[in-house]
Short mmCIF file of C-alpha atoms in Angstrom, two decimals:
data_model
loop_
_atom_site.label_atom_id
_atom_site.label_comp_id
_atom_site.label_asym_id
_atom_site.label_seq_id
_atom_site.Cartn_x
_atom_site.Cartn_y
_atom_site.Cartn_z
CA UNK A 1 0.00 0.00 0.00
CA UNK A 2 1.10 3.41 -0.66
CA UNK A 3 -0.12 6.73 0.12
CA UNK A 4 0.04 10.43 -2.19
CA UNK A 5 -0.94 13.39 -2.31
CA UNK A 6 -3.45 14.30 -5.72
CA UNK A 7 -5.08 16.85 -6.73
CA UNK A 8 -9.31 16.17 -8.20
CA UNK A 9 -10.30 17.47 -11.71
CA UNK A 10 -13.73 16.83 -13.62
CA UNK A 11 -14.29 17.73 -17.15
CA UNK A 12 -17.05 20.27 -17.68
CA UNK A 13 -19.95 18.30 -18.99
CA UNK A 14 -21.50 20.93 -20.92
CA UNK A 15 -18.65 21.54 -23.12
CA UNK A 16 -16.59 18.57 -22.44
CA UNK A 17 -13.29 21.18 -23.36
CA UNK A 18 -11.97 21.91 -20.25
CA UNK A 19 -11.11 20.53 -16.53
CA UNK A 20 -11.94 22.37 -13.54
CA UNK A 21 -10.55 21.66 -9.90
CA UNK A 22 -13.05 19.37 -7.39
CA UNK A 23 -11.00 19.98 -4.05
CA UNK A 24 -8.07 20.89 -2.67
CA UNK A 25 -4.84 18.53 -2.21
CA UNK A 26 -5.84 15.25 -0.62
CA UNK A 27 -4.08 11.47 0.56
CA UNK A 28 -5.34 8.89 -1.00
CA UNK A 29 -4.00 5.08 -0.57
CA UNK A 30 -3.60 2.78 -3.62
CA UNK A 31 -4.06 -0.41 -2.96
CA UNK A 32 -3.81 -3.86 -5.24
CA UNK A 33 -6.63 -5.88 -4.47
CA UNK A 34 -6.91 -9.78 -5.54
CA UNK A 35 -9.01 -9.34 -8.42
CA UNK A 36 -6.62 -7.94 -10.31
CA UNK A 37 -7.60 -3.81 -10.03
CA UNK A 38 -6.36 -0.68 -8.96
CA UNK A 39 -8.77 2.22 -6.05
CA UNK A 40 -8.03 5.09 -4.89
CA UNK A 41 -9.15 5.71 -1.83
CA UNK A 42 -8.88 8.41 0.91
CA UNK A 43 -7.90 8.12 4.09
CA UNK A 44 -11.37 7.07 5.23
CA UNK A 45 -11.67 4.75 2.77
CA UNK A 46 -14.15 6.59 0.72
CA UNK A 47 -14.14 5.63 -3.33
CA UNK A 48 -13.20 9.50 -4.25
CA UNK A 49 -12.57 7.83 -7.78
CA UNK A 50 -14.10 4.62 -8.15
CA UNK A 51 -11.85 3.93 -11.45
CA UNK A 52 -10.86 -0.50 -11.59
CA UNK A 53 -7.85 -0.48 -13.49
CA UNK A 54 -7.36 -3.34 -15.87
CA UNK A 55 -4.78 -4.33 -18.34
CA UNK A 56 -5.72 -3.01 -21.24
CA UNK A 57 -5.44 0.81 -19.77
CA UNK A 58 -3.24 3.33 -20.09
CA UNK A 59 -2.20 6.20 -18.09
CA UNK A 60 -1.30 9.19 -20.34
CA UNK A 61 1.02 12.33 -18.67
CA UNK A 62 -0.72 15.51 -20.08
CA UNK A 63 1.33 17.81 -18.85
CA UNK A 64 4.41 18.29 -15.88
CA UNK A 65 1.95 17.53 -13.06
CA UNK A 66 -0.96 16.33 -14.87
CA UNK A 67 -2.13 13.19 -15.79
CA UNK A 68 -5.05 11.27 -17.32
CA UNK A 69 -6.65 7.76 -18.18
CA UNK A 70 -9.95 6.25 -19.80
CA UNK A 71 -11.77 3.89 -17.84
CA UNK A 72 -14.37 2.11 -20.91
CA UNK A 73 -16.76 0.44 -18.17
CA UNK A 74 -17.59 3.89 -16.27
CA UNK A 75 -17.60 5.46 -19.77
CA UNK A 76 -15.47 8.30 -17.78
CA UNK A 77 -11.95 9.97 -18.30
CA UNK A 78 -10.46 10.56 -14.84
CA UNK A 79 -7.85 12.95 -14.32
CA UNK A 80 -4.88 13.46 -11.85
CA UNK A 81 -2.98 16.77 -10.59
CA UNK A 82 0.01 16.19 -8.30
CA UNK A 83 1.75 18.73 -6.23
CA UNK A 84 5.39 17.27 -8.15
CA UNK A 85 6.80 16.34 -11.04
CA UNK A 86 8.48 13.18 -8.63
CA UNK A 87 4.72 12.28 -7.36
CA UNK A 88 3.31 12.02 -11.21
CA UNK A 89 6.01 10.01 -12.05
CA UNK A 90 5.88 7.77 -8.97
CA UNK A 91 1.89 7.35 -9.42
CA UNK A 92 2.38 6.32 -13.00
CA UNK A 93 4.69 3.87 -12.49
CA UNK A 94 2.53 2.24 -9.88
CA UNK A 95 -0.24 2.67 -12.28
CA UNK A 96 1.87 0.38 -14.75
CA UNK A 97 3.05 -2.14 -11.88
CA UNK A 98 -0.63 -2.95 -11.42
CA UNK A 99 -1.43 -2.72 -14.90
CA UNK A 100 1.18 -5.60 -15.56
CA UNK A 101 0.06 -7.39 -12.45
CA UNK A 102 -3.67 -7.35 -14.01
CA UNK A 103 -2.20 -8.28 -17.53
CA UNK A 104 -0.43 -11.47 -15.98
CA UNK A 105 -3.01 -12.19 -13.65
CA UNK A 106 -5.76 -12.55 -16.87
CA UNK A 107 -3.17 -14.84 -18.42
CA UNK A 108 -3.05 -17.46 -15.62
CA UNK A 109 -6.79 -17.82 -15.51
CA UNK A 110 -6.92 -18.07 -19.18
CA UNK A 111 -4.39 -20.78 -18.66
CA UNK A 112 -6.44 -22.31 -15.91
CA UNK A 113 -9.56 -21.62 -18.43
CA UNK A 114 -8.00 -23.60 -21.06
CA UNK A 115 -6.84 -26.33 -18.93
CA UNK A 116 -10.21 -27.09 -17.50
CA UNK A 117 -11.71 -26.87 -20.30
CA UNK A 118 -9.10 -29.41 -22.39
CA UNK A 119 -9.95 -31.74 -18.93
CA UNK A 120 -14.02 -31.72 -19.85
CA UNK A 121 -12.90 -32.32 -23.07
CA UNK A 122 -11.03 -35.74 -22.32
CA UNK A 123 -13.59 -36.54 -19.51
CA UNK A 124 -16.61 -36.42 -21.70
CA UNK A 125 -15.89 -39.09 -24.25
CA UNK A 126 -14.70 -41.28 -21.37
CA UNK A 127 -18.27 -41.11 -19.16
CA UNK A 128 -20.63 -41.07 -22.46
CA UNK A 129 -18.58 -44.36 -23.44
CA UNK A 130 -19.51 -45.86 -19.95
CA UNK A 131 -23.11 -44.85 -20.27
CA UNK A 132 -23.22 -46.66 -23.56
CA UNK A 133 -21.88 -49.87 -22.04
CA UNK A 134 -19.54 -50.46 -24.84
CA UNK A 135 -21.88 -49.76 -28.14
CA UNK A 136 -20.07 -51.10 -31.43
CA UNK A 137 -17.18 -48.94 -32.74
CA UNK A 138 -19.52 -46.93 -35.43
CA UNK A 139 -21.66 -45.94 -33.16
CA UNK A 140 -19.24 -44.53 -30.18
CA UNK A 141 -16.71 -43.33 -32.73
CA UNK A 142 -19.35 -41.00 -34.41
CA UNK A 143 -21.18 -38.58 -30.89
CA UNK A 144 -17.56 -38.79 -29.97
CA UNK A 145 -16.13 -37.15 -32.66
CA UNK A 146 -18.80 -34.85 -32.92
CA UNK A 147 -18.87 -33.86 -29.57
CA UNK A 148 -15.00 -33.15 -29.91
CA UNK A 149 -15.87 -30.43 -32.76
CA UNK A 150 -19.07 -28.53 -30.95
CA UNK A 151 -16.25 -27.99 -27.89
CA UNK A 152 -13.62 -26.89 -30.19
CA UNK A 153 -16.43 -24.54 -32.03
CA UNK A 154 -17.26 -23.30 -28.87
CA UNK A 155 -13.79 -22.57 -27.73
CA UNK A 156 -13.06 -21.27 -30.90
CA UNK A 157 -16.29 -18.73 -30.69
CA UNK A 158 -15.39 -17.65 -27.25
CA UNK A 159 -11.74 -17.12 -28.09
CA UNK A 160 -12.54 -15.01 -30.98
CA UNK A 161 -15.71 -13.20 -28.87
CA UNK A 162 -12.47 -12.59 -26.30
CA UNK A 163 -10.53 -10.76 -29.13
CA UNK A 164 -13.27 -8.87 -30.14
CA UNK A 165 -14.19 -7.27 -26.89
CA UNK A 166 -10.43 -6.67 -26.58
CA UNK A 167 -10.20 -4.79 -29.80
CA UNK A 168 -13.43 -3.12 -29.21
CA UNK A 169 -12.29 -2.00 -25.65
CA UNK A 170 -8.72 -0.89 -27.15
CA UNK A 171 -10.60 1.11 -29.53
CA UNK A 172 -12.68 3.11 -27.13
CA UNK A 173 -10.03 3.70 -24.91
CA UNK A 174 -7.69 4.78 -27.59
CA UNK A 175 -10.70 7.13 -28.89
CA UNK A 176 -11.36 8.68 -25.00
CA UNK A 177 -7.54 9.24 -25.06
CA UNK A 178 -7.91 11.21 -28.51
CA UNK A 179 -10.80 12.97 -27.39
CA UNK A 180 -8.86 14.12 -24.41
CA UNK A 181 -5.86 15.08 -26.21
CA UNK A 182 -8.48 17.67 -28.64
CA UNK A 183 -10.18 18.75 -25.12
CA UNK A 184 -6.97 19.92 -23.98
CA UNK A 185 -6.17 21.41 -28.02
CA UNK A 186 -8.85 23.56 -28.12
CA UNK A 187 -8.42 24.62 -24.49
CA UNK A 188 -5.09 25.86 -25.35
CA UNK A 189 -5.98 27.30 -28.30
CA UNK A 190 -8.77 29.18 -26.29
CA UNK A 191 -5.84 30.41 -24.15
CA UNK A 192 -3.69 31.76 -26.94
CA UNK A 193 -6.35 33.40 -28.64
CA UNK A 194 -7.31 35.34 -25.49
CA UNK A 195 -3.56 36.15 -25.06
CA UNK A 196 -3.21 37.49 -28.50
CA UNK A 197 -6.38 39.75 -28.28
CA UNK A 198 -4.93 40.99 -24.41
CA UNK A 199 -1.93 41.85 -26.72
CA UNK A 200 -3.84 43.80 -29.26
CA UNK A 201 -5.59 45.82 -26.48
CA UNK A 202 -1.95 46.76 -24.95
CA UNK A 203 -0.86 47.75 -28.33
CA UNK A 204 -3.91 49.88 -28.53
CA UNK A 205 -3.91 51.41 -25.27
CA UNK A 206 0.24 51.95 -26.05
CA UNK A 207 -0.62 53.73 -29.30
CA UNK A 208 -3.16 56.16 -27.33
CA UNK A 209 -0.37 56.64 -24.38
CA UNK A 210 2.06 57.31 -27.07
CA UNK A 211 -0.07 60.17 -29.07
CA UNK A 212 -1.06 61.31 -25.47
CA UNK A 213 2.91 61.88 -24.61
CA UNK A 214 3.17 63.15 -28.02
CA UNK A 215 0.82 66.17 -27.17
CA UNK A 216 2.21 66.79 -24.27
CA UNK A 217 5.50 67.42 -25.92
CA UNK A 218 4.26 69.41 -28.26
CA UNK A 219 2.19 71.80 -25.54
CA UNK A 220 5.94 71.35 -23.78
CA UNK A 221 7.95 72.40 -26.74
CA UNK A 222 5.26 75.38 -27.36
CA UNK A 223 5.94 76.66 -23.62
CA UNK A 224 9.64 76.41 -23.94
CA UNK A 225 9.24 78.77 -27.53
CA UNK A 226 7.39 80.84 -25.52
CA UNK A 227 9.74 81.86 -23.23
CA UNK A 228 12.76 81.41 -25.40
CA UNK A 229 10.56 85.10 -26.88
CA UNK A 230 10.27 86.89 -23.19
CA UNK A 231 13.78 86.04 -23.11
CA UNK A 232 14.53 89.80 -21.94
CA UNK A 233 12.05 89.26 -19.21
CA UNK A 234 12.92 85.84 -18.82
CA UNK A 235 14.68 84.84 -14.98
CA UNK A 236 17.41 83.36 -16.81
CA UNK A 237 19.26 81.75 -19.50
CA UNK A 238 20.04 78.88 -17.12
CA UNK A 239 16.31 77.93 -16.61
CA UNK A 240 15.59 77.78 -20.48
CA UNK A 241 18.55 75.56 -21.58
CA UNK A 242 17.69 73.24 -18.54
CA UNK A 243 13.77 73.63 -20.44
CA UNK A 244 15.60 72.49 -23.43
CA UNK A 245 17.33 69.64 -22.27
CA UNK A 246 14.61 68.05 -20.82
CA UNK A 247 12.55 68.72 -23.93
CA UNK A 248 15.20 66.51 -25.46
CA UNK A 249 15.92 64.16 -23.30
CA UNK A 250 11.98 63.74 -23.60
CA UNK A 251 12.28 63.14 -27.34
CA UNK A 252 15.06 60.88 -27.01
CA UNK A 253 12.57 58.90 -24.98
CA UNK A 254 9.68 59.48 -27.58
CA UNK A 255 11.70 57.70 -30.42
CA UNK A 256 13.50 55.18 -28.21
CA UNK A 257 9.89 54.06 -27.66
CA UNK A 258 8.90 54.18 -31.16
CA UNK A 259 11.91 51.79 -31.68
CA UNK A 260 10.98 49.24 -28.83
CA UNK A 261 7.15 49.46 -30.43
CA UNK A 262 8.74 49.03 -33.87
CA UNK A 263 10.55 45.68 -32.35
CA UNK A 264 7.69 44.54 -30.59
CA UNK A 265 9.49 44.29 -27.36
CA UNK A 266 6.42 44.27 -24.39
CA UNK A 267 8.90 44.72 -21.75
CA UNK A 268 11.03 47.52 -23.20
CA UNK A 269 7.94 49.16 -23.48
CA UNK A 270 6.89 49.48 -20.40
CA UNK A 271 10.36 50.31 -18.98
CA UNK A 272 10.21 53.20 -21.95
CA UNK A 273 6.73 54.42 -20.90
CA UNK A 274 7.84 54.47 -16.81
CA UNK A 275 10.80 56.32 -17.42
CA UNK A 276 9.03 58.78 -19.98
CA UNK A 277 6.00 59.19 -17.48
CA UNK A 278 8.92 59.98 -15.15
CA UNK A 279 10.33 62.47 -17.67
CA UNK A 280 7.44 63.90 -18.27
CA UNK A 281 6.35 64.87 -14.35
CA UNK A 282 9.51 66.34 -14.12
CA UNK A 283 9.42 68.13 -16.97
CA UNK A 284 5.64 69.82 -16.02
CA UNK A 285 7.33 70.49 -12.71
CA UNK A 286 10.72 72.30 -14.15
CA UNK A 287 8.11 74.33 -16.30
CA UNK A 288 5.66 75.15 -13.39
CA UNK A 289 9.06 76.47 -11.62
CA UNK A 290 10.14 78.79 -14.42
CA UNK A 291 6.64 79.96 -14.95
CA UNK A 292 6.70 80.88 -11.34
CA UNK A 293 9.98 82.25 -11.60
CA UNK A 294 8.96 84.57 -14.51
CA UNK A 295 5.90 85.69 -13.16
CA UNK A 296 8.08 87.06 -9.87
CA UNK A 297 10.65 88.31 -12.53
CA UNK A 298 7.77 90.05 -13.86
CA UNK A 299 6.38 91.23 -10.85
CA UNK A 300 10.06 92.66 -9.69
CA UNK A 301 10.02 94.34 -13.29
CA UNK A 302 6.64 95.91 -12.76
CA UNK A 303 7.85 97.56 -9.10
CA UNK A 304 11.13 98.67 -10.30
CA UNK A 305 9.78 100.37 -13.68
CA UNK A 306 7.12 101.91 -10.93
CA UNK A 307 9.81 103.20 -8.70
CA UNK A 308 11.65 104.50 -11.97
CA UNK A 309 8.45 107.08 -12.38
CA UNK A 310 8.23 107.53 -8.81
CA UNK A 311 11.75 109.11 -9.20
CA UNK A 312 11.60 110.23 -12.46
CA UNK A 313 8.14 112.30 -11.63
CA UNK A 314 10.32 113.91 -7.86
CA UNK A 315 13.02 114.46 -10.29
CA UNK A 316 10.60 116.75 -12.91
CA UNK A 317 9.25 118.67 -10.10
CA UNK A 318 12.75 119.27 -8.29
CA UNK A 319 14.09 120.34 -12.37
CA UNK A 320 10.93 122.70 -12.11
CA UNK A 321 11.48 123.97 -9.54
CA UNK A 322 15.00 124.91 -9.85
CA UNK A 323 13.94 126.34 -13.40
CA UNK A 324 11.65 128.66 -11.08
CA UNK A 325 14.59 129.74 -8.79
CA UNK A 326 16.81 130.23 -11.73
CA UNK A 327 14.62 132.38 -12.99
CA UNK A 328 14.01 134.32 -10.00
CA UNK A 329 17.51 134.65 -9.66
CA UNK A 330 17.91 136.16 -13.05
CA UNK A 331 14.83 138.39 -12.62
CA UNK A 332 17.32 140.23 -9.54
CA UNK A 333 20.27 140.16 -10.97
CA UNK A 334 18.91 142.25 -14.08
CA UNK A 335 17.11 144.42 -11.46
#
């Protein structure tokens, strides 16, 4: 006896496409019994998958932890998650211990079959002799040869019924396998067709990120012309060529995304739109300063050019009246 941890599946009935999960991780104990079949039980002893497995069966490994086998009497295809690689591999080879033991168990009782049946055989001629108390020889020779032939007819007809059912049981287990195997097809073909329309939607939402940052340059690059033409009243020079190296450094990041896009790299995409989100808060924050820092610049210009006609307004009335006393002056001098 030996006990493992599996994981439940069940195929979905209505589509019969995919597997879904019954229960979490449980221990079950497999167990040989003496008619030559495989249970799995749990712990309790409860038939959690009351699967018999025979000879002609055949345990298929669908994936690293996943496997799967027909059973043609429940008319069911069971299948097995394991928490390991190691565990699938130790389960199958059990599974094909027991498979062999059922295999050479059948043989010996179709030995034993054949050897009872070869004893009838000799012991029938002998007791219908007896019961004819010694008829002449055409007469015993005759049932007695007859009687031979109907047994070998009827071994012959159950040997060939035998290979029959075998063939006809091979052949639905081979087509459960192969409806399996397109279950599990068209369930990953499902899976890849809902990946590539995921992608299409990221390249879609990329290409409206991408005009987005686009326009924002633009209204960037506008700004930075802007004050490139108050230049005079600009704070200074310093501020705008730190404008215009972001501005590029932005662009650099513009095309080096283009590029990625062009190569179809997801991952160097989103690096390229991180750092150029990045970029471009710091750029709208560098821009906020300098438009601060111009409209102070421009308020300082305002109070000075004020004070300027404070001074120059004392100044004309101090000029007038010094043109006044100048011209009294002159008015007593000539008197």
């Amino acid at each position: 006896m030996k006990i493992i941890f599996v994981q439940l599946y069940c195929i979905v009935q209505i589509k019969k496409k995919t597997w879904f999960i019954l229960d979490i991780y449980k221990t079950f104990n497999m167990s040989y019994e003496v008619f030559n079949f495989l249970r799995l039980m749990s712990l309790f002893w409860q038939a959690i998958i009351n699967s018999t497995i025979t000879h002609n069966m055949t345990f298929t490994k669908t994936s690293q932890k996943f496997g799967q086998w027909a059973d043609s009497r429940a008319n069911t295809v069971y299948g097995l998650g394991f928490a390991t690689e190691q565990q699938l591999q130790q389960f199958a080879e059990r599974f094909k211990e027991v498979k062999e033991a059922a295999r050479l168990a059948r043989e010996k009782s179709q030995d034993k079959m054949e050897l009872s049946t070869a004893a009838l055989n000799i012991a029938a001629p002998q007791d219908l002799s007896d019961e004819l108390q010694s008829p002449p020889v055409m007469c015993v020779n005759g049932p007695e040869d007859k009687l031979f032939r109907s047994q070998s007819a009827d071994i012959t007809l159950s040997s060939e019924k035998e290979r029959i059912k075998k063939m006809l049981s091979e052949g639905s287990i081979c087509e459960m396998n192969l409806e399996a195997e397109l279950f599990s097809l068209q369930d990953s073909n499902a899976k890849l067709v809902a990946a590539l329309h995921e992608a299409n939607a990221n390249v879609e939402q990329w290409k409206k990120q991408l005009a987005a940052y686009q326009e924002e340059t633009d209204r960037l690059r506008d700004q930075v012309a802007d004050l490139e033409a108050h230049g005079a009243q600009g704070p200074s020079d310093m501020l705008k060529d730190e404008l215009t190296q972001s501005l590029e450094e932005l662009e650099n990041l513009l095309k080096a995304k283009d590029e990625a896009r062009a190569l179809d790299i997801p991952a160097v995409c989103v690096n390229v739109f991180q750092e150029l989100e990045m970029r471009n808060v710091e750029l709208e924050r560098r821009v906020q300063n300098v438009e601060q820092n111009l409209t102070s610049a421009l308020e300082d210009r305002e109070r000075a050019g004020n004070e300027v006609q404070r001074v120059v307004q004392i100044l004309d009335v101090k000029i007038f009246d010094l043109n006044d006393l100048r011209q009294s002056l002159v008015k007593l001098i000539n008197k």
